[in-house]
Amino acid sequence: MNCLICGALAVRVDAGSKYEERACPECGHYRITCKVLELMKAHQWHFDVGLTQRWIAEKGIGTIPTIDSHQAGRLIDV
Ligand SMILES: [Zn+2]
């Protein structure tokens, strides 16, 4: 599986049907809602890799950060 943010080889973690979860050596451990992934695919949006990695590093202390549609709007590179 590839990382949904940077595209590097990442470990897919089973997080149920509402989320995609990855443990990426570059980005860290995170979740993205399936709704966000559908939106991004539909609009061909991409995450700002540097910005998203910093956000995960800040949020990912003791918890798995989840990128929902609200948060994705701040991390998308347009
Ligand atoms: Zn990554």
mmCIF file with all atom_site columns, N, CA, C and O in Angstrom, residues 4-43:
data_model
loop_
_atom_site.group_PDB
_atom_site.id
_atom_site.type_symbol
_atom_site.label_atom_id
_atom_site.label_alt_id
_atom_site.label_comp_id
_atom_site.label_asym_id
_atom_site.label_entity_id
_atom_site.label_seq_id
_atom_site.pdbx_PDB_ins_code
_atom_site.Cartn_x
_atom_site.Cartn_y
_atom_site.Cartn_z
_atom_site.occupancy
_atom_site.B_iso_or_equiv
_atom_site.pdbx_formal_charge
_atom_site.auth_seq_id
_atom_site.auth_comp_id
_atom_site.auth_asym_id
_atom_site.auth_atom_id
_atom_site.pdbx_PDB_model_num
ATOM 1   N N  . LEU A 1 4  ? -1.161  7.816  1.395  1.00 0.00 ? 4  LEU A N  1
ATOM 2   C CA . LEU A 1 4  ? -2.156  8.645  0.716  1.00 0.00 ? 4  LEU A CA 1
ATOM 3   C C  . LEU A 1 4  ? -1.723  10.104 0.656  1.00 0.00 ? 4  LEU A C  1
ATOM 4   O O  . LEU A 1 4  ? -2.363  10.919 0.008  1.00 0.00 ? 4  LEU A O  1
ATOM 5   N N  . ILE A 1 5  ? -0.637  10.417 1.325  1.00 0.00 ? 5  ILE A N  1
ATOM 6   C CA . ILE A 1 5  ? -0.159  11.802 1.350  1.00 0.00 ? 5  ILE A CA 1
ATOM 7   C C  . ILE A 1 5  ? 1.068   11.973 0.464  1.00 0.00 ? 5  ILE A C  1
ATOM 8   O O  . ILE A 1 5  ? 1.090   12.819 -0.425 1.00 0.00 ? 5  ILE A O  1
ATOM 9   N N  . CYS A 1 6  ? 2.093   11.161 0.722  1.00 0.00 ? 6  CYS A N  1
ATOM 10  C CA . CYS A 1 6  ? 3.352   11.364 -0.007 1.00 0.00 ? 6  CYS A CA 1
ATOM 11  C C  . CYS A 1 6  ? 3.618   10.295 -1.069 1.00 0.00 ? 6  CYS A C  1
ATOM 12  O O  . CYS A 1 6  ? 4.507   10.453 -1.891 1.00 0.00 ? 6  CYS A O  1
ATOM 13  N N  . GLY A 1 7  ? 2.864   9.196  -1.035 1.00 0.00 ? 7  GLY A N  1
ATOM 14  C CA . GLY A 1 7  ? 3.032   8.162  -2.050 1.00 0.00 ? 7  GLY A CA 1
ATOM 15  C C  . GLY A 1 7  ? 4.109   7.132  -1.746 1.00 0.00 ? 7  GLY A C  1
ATOM 16  O O  . GLY A 1 7  ? 4.301   6.207  -2.521 1.00 0.00 ? 7  GLY A O  1
ATOM 17  N N  . ALA A 1 8  ? 4.801   7.275  -0.623 1.00 0.00 ? 8  ALA A N  1
ATOM 18  C CA . ALA A 1 8  ? 5.822   6.292  -0.244 1.00 0.00 ? 8  ALA A CA 1
ATOM 19  C C  . ALA A 1 8  ? 5.148   4.977  0.157  1.00 0.00 ? 8  ALA A C  1
ATOM 20  O O  . ALA A 1 8  ? 3.946   4.940  0.424  1.00 0.00 ? 8  ALA A O  1
ATOM 21  N N  . LEU A 1 9  ? 5.935   3.931  0.200  1.00 0.00 ? 9  LEU A N  1
ATOM 22  C CA . LEU A 1 9  ? 5.414   2.639  0.631  1.00 0.00 ? 9  LEU A CA 1
ATOM 23  C C  . LEU A 1 9  ? 5.058   2.715  2.116  1.00 0.00 ? 9  LEU A C  1
ATOM 24  O O  . LEU A 1 9  ? 5.896   3.066  2.939  1.00 0.00 ? 9  LEU A O  1
ATOM 25  N N  . ALA A 1 10 ? 3.805   2.408  2.444  1.00 0.00 ? 10 ALA A N  1
ATOM 26  C CA . ALA A 1 10 ? 3.331   2.543  3.819  1.00 0.00 ? 10 ALA A CA 1
ATOM 27  C C  . ALA A 1 10 ? 2.549   1.303  4.206  1.00 0.00 ? 10 ALA A C  1
ATOM 28  O O  . ALA A 1 10 ? 2.079   0.559  3.356  1.00 0.00 ? 10 ALA A O  1
ATOM 29  N N  . VAL A 1 11 ? 2.413   1.093  5.502  1.00 0.00 ? 11 VAL A N  1
ATOM 30  C CA . VAL A 1 11 ? 1.663   -0.049 6.014  1.00 0.00 ? 11 VAL A CA 1
ATOM 31  C C  . VAL A 1 11 ? 0.200   0.355  6.141  1.00 0.00 ? 11 VAL A C  1
ATOM 32  O O  . VAL A 1 11 ? -0.131  1.373  6.746  1.00 0.00 ? 11 VAL A O  1
ATOM 33  N N  . ARG A 1 12 ? -0.690  -0.469 5.562  1.00 0.00 ? 12 ARG A N  1
ATOM 34  C CA . ARG A 1 12 ? -2.116  -0.220 5.708  1.00 0.00 ? 12 ARG A CA 1
ATOM 35  C C  . ARG A 1 12 ? -2.602  -0.872 6.996  1.00 0.00 ? 12 ARG A C  1
ATOM 36  O O  . ARG A 1 12 ? -2.328  -2.034 7.246  1.00 0.00 ? 12 ARG A O  1
ATOM 37  N N  . VAL A 1 13 ? -3.301  -0.100 7.810  1.00 0.00 ? 13 VAL A N  1
ATOM 38  C CA . VAL A 1 13 ? -3.859  -0.611 9.054  1.00 0.00 ? 13 VAL A CA 1
ATOM 39  C C  . VAL A 1 13 ? -5.373  -0.674 8.865  1.00 0.00 ? 13 VAL A C  1
ATOM 40  O O  . VAL A 1 13 ? -5.980  0.266  8.347  1.00 0.00 ? 13 VAL A O  1
ATOM 41  N N  . ASP A 1 14 ? -5.982  -1.796 9.261  1.00 0.00 ? 14 ASP A N  1
ATOM 42  C CA . ASP A 1 14 ? -7.425  -1.927 9.094  1.00 0.00 ? 14 ASP A CA 1
ATOM 43  C C  . ASP A 1 14 ? -8.144  -1.048 10.111 1.00 0.00 ? 14 ASP A C  1
ATOM 44  O O  . ASP A 1 14 ? -8.020  -1.241 11.313 1.00 0.00 ? 14 ASP A O  1
ATOM 45  N N  . ALA A 1 15 ? -8.876  -0.063 9.618  1.00 0.00 ? 15 ALA A N  1
ATOM 46  C CA . ALA A 1 15 ? -9.568  0.872  10.504 1.00 0.00 ? 15 ALA A CA 1
ATOM 47  C C  . ALA A 1 15 ? -11.066 0.872  10.230 1.00 0.00 ? 15 ALA A C  1
ATOM 48  O O  . ALA A 1 15 ? -11.768 1.836  10.517 1.00 0.00 ? 15 ALA A O  1
ATOM 49  N N  . GLY A 1 16 ? -11.578 -0.202 9.635  1.00 0.00 ? 16 GLY A N  1
ATOM 50  C CA . GLY A 1 16 ? -13.005 -0.268 9.351  1.00 0.00 ? 16 GLY A CA 1
ATOM 51  C C  . GLY A 1 16 ? -13.338 0.367  8.010  1.00 0.00 ? 16 GLY A C  1
ATOM 52  O O  . GLY A 1 16 ? -12.451 0.659  7.217  1.00 0.00 ? 16 GLY A O  1
ATOM 53  N N  . SER A 1 17 ? -14.629 0.587  7.776  1.00 0.00 ? 17 SER A N  1
ATOM 54  C CA . SER A 1 17 ? -15.074 1.017  6.452  1.00 0.00 ? 17 SER A CA 1
ATOM 55  C C  . SER A 1 17 ? -15.134 2.527  6.298  1.00 0.00 ? 17 SER A C  1
ATOM 56  O O  . SER A 1 17 ? -15.293 3.041  5.204  1.00 0.00 ? 17 SER A O  1
ATOM 57  N N  . LYS A 1 18 ? -15.010 3.255  7.400  1.00 0.00 ? 18 LYS A N  1
ATOM 58  C CA . LYS A 1 18 ? -15.160 4.714  7.304  1.00 0.00 ? 18 LYS A CA 1
ATOM 59  C C  . LYS A 1 18 ? -13.835 5.441  7.150  1.00 0.00 ? 18 LYS A C  1
ATOM 60  O O  . LYS A 1 18 ? -13.818 6.618  6.801  1.00 0.00 ? 18 LYS A O  1
ATOM 61  N N  . TYR A 1 19 ? -12.754 4.739  7.441  1.00 0.00 ? 19 TYR A N  1
ATOM 62  C CA . TYR A 1 19 ? -11.441 5.376  7.418  1.00 0.00 ? 19 TYR A CA 1
ATOM 63  C C  . TYR A 1 19 ? -10.455 4.547  6.624  1.00 0.00 ? 19 TYR A C  1
ATOM 64  O O  . TYR A 1 19 ? -10.586 3.334  6.549  1.00 0.00 ? 19 TYR A O  1
ATOM 65  N N  . GLU A 1 20 ? -9.464  5.218  6.097  1.00 0.00 ? 20 GLU A N  1
ATOM 66  C CA . GLU A 1 20 ? -8.259  4.550  5.634  1.00 0.00 ? 20 GLU A CA 1
ATOM 67  C C  . GLU A 1 20 ? -7.159  4.949  6.602  1.00 0.00 ? 20 GLU A C  1
ATOM 68  O O  . GLU A 1 20 ? -7.026  6.130  6.933  1.00 0.00 ? 20 GLU A O  1
ATOM 69  N N  . GLU A 1 21 ? -6.412  3.967  7.052  1.00 0.00 ? 21 GLU A N  1
ATOM 70  C CA . GLU A 1 21 ? -5.354  4.256  8.013  1.00 0.00 ? 21 GLU A CA 1
ATOM 71  C C  . GLU A 1 21 ? -4.029  3.768  7.454  1.00 0.00 ? 21 GLU A C  1
ATOM 72  O O  . GLU A 1 21 ? -3.950  2.686  6.869  1.00 0.00 ? 21 GLU A O  1
ATOM 73  N N  . ARG A 1 22 ? -2.986  4.594  7.620  1.00 0.00 ? 22 ARG A N  1
ATOM 74  C CA . ARG A 1 22 ? -1.659  4.228  7.134  1.00 0.00 ? 22 ARG A CA 1
ATOM 75  C C  . ARG A 1 22 ? -0.617  4.553  8.194  1.00 0.00 ? 22 ARG A C  1
ATOM 76  O O  . ARG A 1 22 ? -0.767  5.519  8.951  1.00 0.00 ? 22 ARG A O  1
ATOM 77  N N  . ALA A 1 23 ? 0.427   3.738  8.187  1.00 0.00 ? 23 ALA A N  1
ATOM 78  C CA . ALA A 1 23 ? 1.624   4.059  8.962  1.00 0.00 ? 23 ALA A CA 1
ATOM 79  C C  . ALA A 1 23 ? 2.736   4.254  7.942  1.00 0.00 ? 23 ALA A C  1
ATOM 80  O O  . ALA A 1 23 ? 3.219   3.299  7.352  1.00 0.00 ? 23 ALA A O  1
ATOM 81  N N  . CYS A 1 24 ? 3.084   5.509  7.719  1.00 0.00 ? 24 CYS A N  1
ATOM 82  C CA . CYS A 1 24 ? 4.050   5.859  6.682  1.00 0.00 ? 24 CYS A CA 1
ATOM 83  C C  . CYS A 1 24 ? 5.380   6.248  7.327  1.00 0.00 ? 24 CYS A C  1
ATOM 84  O O  . CYS A 1 24 ? 5.389   6.992  8.309  1.00 0.00 ? 24 CYS A O  1
ATOM 85  N N  . PRO A 1 25 ? 6.490   5.764  6.786  1.00 0.00 ? 25 PRO A N  1
ATOM 86  C CA . PRO A 1 25 ? 7.787   6.126  7.367  1.00 0.00 ? 25 PRO A CA 1
ATOM 87  C C  . PRO A 1 25 ? 8.092   7.622  7.248  1.00 0.00 ? 25 PRO A C  1
ATOM 88  O O  . PRO A 1 25 ? 8.858   8.163  8.042  1.00 0.00 ? 25 PRO A O  1
ATOM 89  N N  . GLU A 1 26 ? 7.490   8.279  6.281  1.00 0.00 ? 26 GLU A N  1
ATOM 90  C CA . GLU A 1 26 ? 7.732   9.716  6.087  1.00 0.00 ? 26 GLU A CA 1
ATOM 91  C C  . GLU A 1 26 ? 6.728   10.584 6.851  1.00 0.00 ? 26 GLU A C  1
ATOM 92  O O  . GLU A 1 26 ? 7.093   11.600 7.430  1.00 0.00 ? 26 GLU A O  1
ATOM 93  N N  . CYS A 1 27 ? 5.462   10.188 6.798  1.00 0.00 ? 27 CYS A N  1
ATOM 94  C CA . CYS A 1 27 ? 4.390   11.051 7.322  1.00 0.00 ? 27 CYS A CA 1
ATOM 95  C C  . CYS A 1 27 ? 3.969   10.687 8.736  1.00 0.00 ? 27 CYS A C  1
ATOM 96  O O  . CYS A 1 27 ? 3.405   11.514 9.441  1.00 0.00 ? 27 CYS A O  1
ATOM 97  N N  . GLY A 1 28 ? 4.196   9.438  9.124  1.00 0.00 ? 28 GLY A N  1
ATOM 98  C CA . GLY A 1 28 ? 3.720   8.998  10.428 1.00 0.00 ? 28 GLY A CA 1
ATOM 99  C C  . GLY A 1 28 ? 2.426   8.213  10.294 1.00 0.00 ? 28 GLY A C  1
ATOM 100 O O  . GLY A 1 28 ? 2.051   7.769  9.215  1.00 0.00 ? 28 GLY A O  1
ATOM 101 N N  . HIS A 1 29 ? 1.743   8.068  11.425 1.00 0.00 ? 29 HIS A N  1
ATOM 102 C CA . HIS A 1 29 ? 0.537   7.243  11.504 1.00 0.00 ? 29 HIS A CA 1
ATOM 103 C C  . HIS A 1 29 ? -0.672  8.167  11.470 1.00 0.00 ? 29 HIS A C  1
ATOM 104 O O  . HIS A 1 29 ? -0.770  9.094  12.260 1.00 0.00 ? 29 HIS A O  1
ATOM 105 N N  . TYR A 1 30 ? -1.590  7.925  10.565 1.00 0.00 ? 30 TYR A N  1
ATOM 106 C CA . TYR A 1 30 ? -2.729  8.843  10.417 1.00 0.00 ? 30 TYR A CA 1
ATOM 107 C C  . TYR A 1 30 ? -3.918  8.091  9.834  1.00 0.00 ? 30 TYR A C  1
ATOM 108 O O  . TYR A 1 30 ? -3.797  6.984  9.295  1.00 0.00 ? 30 TYR A O  1
ATOM 109 N N  . ARG A 1 31 ? -5.076  8.740  9.929  1.00 0.00 ? 31 ARG A N  1
ATOM 110 C CA . ARG A 1 31 ? -6.302  8.248  9.303  1.00 0.00 ? 31 ARG A CA 1
ATOM 111 C C  . ARG A 1 31 ? -6.876  9.339  8.408  1.00 0.00 ? 31 ARG A C  1
ATOM 112 O O  . ARG A 1 31 ? -6.771  10.517 8.726  1.00 0.00 ? 31 ARG A O  1
ATOM 113 N N  . ILE A 1 32 ? -7.509  8.901  7.359  1.00 0.00 ? 32 ILE A N  1
ATOM 114 C CA . ILE A 1 32 ? -8.249  9.825  6.492  1.00 0.00 ? 32 ILE A CA 1
ATOM 115 C C  . ILE A 1 32 ? -9.640  9.243  6.290  1.00 0.00 ? 32 ILE A C  1
ATOM 116 O O  . ILE A 1 32 ? -9.779  8.041  6.049  1.00 0.00 ? 32 ILE A O  1
ATOM 117 N N  . THR A 1 33 ? -10.667 10.076 6.402  1.00 0.00 ? 33 THR A N  1
ATOM 118 C CA . THR A 1 33 ? -12.012 9.544  6.196  1.00 0.00 ? 33 THR A CA 1
ATOM 119 C C  . THR A 1 33 ? -12.208 9.204  4.722  1.00 0.00 ? 33 THR A C  1
ATOM 120 O O  . THR A 1 33 ? -11.650 9.859  3.833  1.00 0.00 ? 33 THR A O  1
ATOM 121 N N  . CYS A 1 34 ? -13.017 8.191  4.465  1.00 0.00 ? 34 CYS A N  1
ATOM 122 C CA . CYS A 1 34 ? -13.281 7.776  3.079  1.00 0.00 ? 34 CYS A CA 1
ATOM 123 C C  . CYS A 1 34 ? -13.965 8.897  2.302  1.00 0.00 ? 34 CYS A C  1
ATOM 124 O O  . CYS A 1 34 ? -13.766 9.045  1.101  1.00 0.00 ? 34 CYS A O  1
ATOM 125 N N  . LYS A 1 35 ? -14.741 9.691  3.012  1.00 0.00 ? 35 LYS A N  1
ATOM 126 C CA . LYS A 1 35 ? -15.417 10.824 2.368  1.00 0.00 ? 35 LYS A CA 1
ATOM 127 C C  . LYS A 1 35 ? -14.390 11.797 1.788  1.00 0.00 ? 35 LYS A C  1
ATOM 128 O O  . LYS A 1 35 ? -14.543 12.290 0.671  1.00 0.00 ? 35 LYS A O  1
ATOM 129 N N  . VAL A 1 36 ? -13.362 12.083 2.556  1.00 0.00 ? 36 VAL A N  1
ATOM 130 C CA . VAL A 1 36 ? -12.301 12.975 2.089  1.00 0.00 ? 36 VAL A CA 1
ATOM 131 C C  . VAL A 1 36 ? -11.604 12.377 0.866  1.00 0.00 ? 36 VAL A C  1
ATOM 132 O O  . VAL A 1 36 ? -11.363 13.081 -0.122 1.00 0.00 ? 36 VAL A O  1
ATOM 133 N N  . LEU A 1 37 ? -11.322 11.087 0.929  1.00 0.00 ? 37 LEU A N  1
ATOM 134 C CA . LEU A 1 37 ? -10.625 10.451 -0.196 1.00 0.00 ? 37 LEU A CA 1
ATOM 135 C C  . LEU A 1 37 ? -11.466 10.494 -1.464 1.00 0.00 ? 37 LEU A C  1
ATOM 136 O O  . LEU A 1 37 ? -10.950 10.728 -2.554 1.00 0.00 ? 37 LEU A O  1
ATOM 137 N N  . GLU A 1 38 ? -12.773 10.306 -1.317 1.00 0.00 ? 38 GLU A N  1
ATOM 138 C CA . GLU A 1 38 ? -13.665 10.391 -2.479 1.00 0.00 ? 38 GLU A CA 1
ATOM 139 C C  . GLU A 1 38 ? -13.669 11.791 -3.064 1.00 0.00 ? 38 GLU A C  1
ATOM 140 O O  . GLU A 1 38 ? -13.588 11.980 -4.275 1.00 0.00 ? 38 GLU A O  1
ATOM 141 N N  . LEU A 1 39 ? -13.766 12.784 -2.171 1.00 0.00 ? 39 LEU A N  1
ATOM 142 C CA . LEU A 1 39 ? -13.752 14.183 -2.604 1.00 0.00 ? 39 LEU A CA 1
ATOM 143 C C  . LEU A 1 39 ? -12.463 14.527 -3.346 1.00 0.00 ? 39 LEU A C  1
ATOM 144 O O  . LEU A 1 39 ? -12.483 15.177 -4.391 1.00 0.00 ? 39 LEU A O  1
ATOM 145 N N  . MET A 1 40 ? -11.351 14.084 -2.774 1.00 0.00 ? 40 MET A N  1
ATOM 146 C CA . MET A 1 40 ? -10.052 14.417 -3.356 1.00 0.00 ? 40 MET A CA 1
ATOM 147 C C  . MET A 1 40 ? -9.878  13.761 -4.718 1.00 0.00 ? 40 MET A C  1
ATOM 148 O O  . MET A 1 40 ? -9.338  14.358 -5.641 1.00 0.00 ? 40 MET A O  1
ATOM 149 N N  . LYS A 1 41 ? -10.373 12.530 -4.821 1.00 0.00 ? 41 LYS A N  1
ATOM 150 C CA . LYS A 1 41 ? -10.292 11.827 -6.101 1.00 0.00 ? 41 LYS A CA 1
ATOM 151 C C  . LYS A 1 41 ? -11.158 12.535 -7.148 1.00 0.00 ? 41 LYS A C  1
ATOM 152 O O  . LYS A 1 41 ? -10.736 12.757 -8.285 1.00 0.00 ? 41 LYS A O  1
ATOM 153 N N  . ALA A 1 42 ? -12.365 12.907 -6.722 1.00 0.00 ? 42 ALA A N  1
ATOM 154 C CA . ALA A 1 42 ? -13.304 13.547 -7.643 1.00 0.00 ? 42 ALA A CA 1
ATOM 155 C C  . ALA A 1 42 ? -12.766 14.872 -8.173 1.00 0.00 ? 42 ALA A C  1
ATOM 156 O O  . ALA A 1 42 ? -12.968 15.219 -9.329 1.00 0.00 ? 42 ALA A O  1
ATOM 157 N N  . HIS A 1 43 ? -12.078 15.609 -7.312 1.00 0.00 ? 43 HIS A N  1
ATOM 158 C CA . HIS A 1 43 ? -11.578 16.936 -7.697 1.00 0.00 ? 43 HIS A CA 1
ATOM 159 C C  . HIS A 1 43 ? -10.105 16.920 -8.081 1.00 0.00 ? 43 HIS A C  1
ATOM 160 O O  . HIS A 1 43 ? -9.549  17.963 -8.410 1.00 0.00 ? 43 HIS A O  1
#
